[in-house]
mmCIF file of C-alpha atoms in Angstrom:
data_model
loop_
_atom_site.group_PDB
_atom_site.id
_atom_site.type_symbol
_atom_site.label_atom_id
_atom_site.label_comp_id
_atom_site.label_asym_id
_atom_site.label_seq_id
_atom_site.Cartn_x
_atom_site.Cartn_y
_atom_site.Cartn_z
ATOM 1 C CA MET W 1 69.947 94.914 55.937
ATOM 2 C CA ASP W 2 69.887 92.087 58.493
ATOM 3 C CA THR W 3 72.028 94.163 60.839
ATOM 4 C CA TYR W 4 69.627 97.090 60.632
ATOM 5 C CA VAL W 5 66.635 94.805 61.212
ATOM 6 C CA GLU W 6 68.213 93.359 64.364
ATOM 7 C CA LEU W 7 69.236 96.817 65.532
ATOM 8 C CA LEU W 8 65.719 98.176 65.107
ATOM 9 C CA LYS W 9 64.184 95.194 66.911
ATOM 10 C CA SER W 10 66.557 95.657 69.833
ATOM 11 C CA ARG W 11 66.093 99.395 70.143
ATOM 12 C CA ARG W 12 62.320 99.117 69.793
ATOM 13 C CA ALA W 13 62.361 96.617 72.671
ATOM 14 C CA MET W 14 64.232 99.199 74.730
ATOM 15 C CA GLY W 15 61.696 101.862 73.827
ATOM 16 C CA PHE W 16 58.807 99.544 74.665
ATOM 17 C CA ALA W 17 60.382 98.799 78.049
ATOM 18 C CA ARG W 18 60.578 102.513 78.833
ATOM 19 C CA ARG W 19 57.002 103.209 77.743
ATOM 20 C CA ASP W 20 55.681 100.188 79.608
ATOM 21 C CA PHE W 21 57.540 101.127 82.766
ATOM 22 C CA LEU W 22 56.221 104.674 82.663
ATOM 23 C CA ALA W 23 52.663 103.559 81.930
ATOM 24 C CA LYS W 24 52.430 100.708 84.441
ATOM 25 C CA ARG W 25 55.114 101.658 86.963
ATOM 26 C CA THR W 26 56.392 98.101 86.878
ATOM 27 C CA THR W 27 60.008 97.306 87.600
ATOM 28 C CA SER W 28 62.342 97.467 84.638
ATOM 29 C CA SER W 29 63.136 93.756 84.998
ATOM 30 C CA GLN W 30 59.471 92.953 84.430
ATOM 31 C CA VAL W 31 59.434 94.643 81.032
ATOM 32 C CA PHE W 32 63.013 94.283 79.796
ATOM 33 C CA ASP W 33 65.452 91.388 79.900
ATOM 34 C CA ALA W 34 68.674 93.326 80.464
ATOM 35 C CA GLU W 35 70.782 90.169 80.746
ATOM 36 C CA GLN W 36 69.660 88.909 77.341
ATOM 37 C CA GLU W 37 70.055 92.347 75.812
ATOM 38 C CA LEU W 38 73.654 92.506 77.044
ATOM 39 C CA LYS W 39 74.357 89.083 75.520
ATOM 40 C CA ASP W 40 72.981 90.282 72.192
ATOM 41 C CA LEU W 41 74.638 93.698 72.375
ATOM 42 C CA GLY W 42 78.216 92.588 71.650
ATOM 43 C CA PRO W 43 77.532 90.721 68.416
ATOM 44 C CA LEU W 44 75.046 93.325 67.254
ATOM 45 C CA ARG W 45 77.482 96.168 67.898
ATOM 46 C CA ALA W 46 80.194 94.228 66.039
ATOM 47 C CA GLN W 47 77.889 93.800 63.046
ATOM 48 C CA LEU W 48 76.992 97.471 63.184
ATOM 49 C CA SER W 49 80.659 98.476 63.194
ATOM 50 C CA MET W 50 81.285 96.286 60.145
ATOM 51 C CA PHE W 51 78.184 97.029 58.105
ATOM 52 C CA GLY W 52 76.521 100.156 59.506
ATOM 53 C CA SER W 53 77.050 103.694 58.371
ATOM 54 C CA THR W 54 78.873 106.062 60.685
ATOM 55 C CA ALA W 55 75.656 108.073 61.093
ATOM 56 C CA VAL W 56 73.710 105.011 62.267
ATOM 57 C CA GLN W 57 76.562 104.028 64.588
ATOM 58 C CA ALA W 58 76.546 107.511 66.127
ATOM 59 C CA LEU W 59 72.768 107.456 66.577
ATOM 60 C CA ASP W 60 72.959 104.033 68.195
ATOM 61 C CA ASP W 61 75.651 105.284 70.570
ATOM 62 C CA LEU W 62 73.305 108.079 71.619
ATOM 63 C CA ALA W 63 70.387 105.677 72.026
ATOM 64 C CA LEU W 64 72.417 103.323 74.201
ATOM 65 C CA THR W 65 73.748 106.182 76.303
ATOM 66 C CA GLY W 66 70.251 107.514 76.827
ATOM 67 C CA PHE W 67 68.885 104.115 77.756
ATOM 68 C CA THR W 68 71.771 103.466 80.152
ATOM 69 C CA VAL W 69 71.206 106.796 81.902
ATOM 70 C CA TRP W 70 67.488 106.032 82.142
ATOM 71 C CA MET W 71 68.106 102.537 83.577
ATOM 72 C CA LYS W 72 70.462 103.991 86.185
ATOM 73 C CA ALA W 73 67.879 106.598 87.153
ATOM 74 C CA VAL W 74 65.223 103.891 87.475
ATOM 75 C CA SER W 75 67.423 101.720 89.645
ATOM 76 C CA ASP W 76 68.291 104.685 91.892
#
């Protein structure tokens, strides 16, 4: 359960960053700490691979891909 809680907190932060950026037109760095998220991503993904279902892992892969594409589009 702890893994899912951390996963949800992280992905909600990503969603908040997107909504905030779109609403306020601020830079992504003002609403999302990408450096910290990357530090947390490795351990969280390891926990997910050990304790998460394959369905949740697949959904998280899609979420991360979508967020990465969005961040690239924002930076371009």
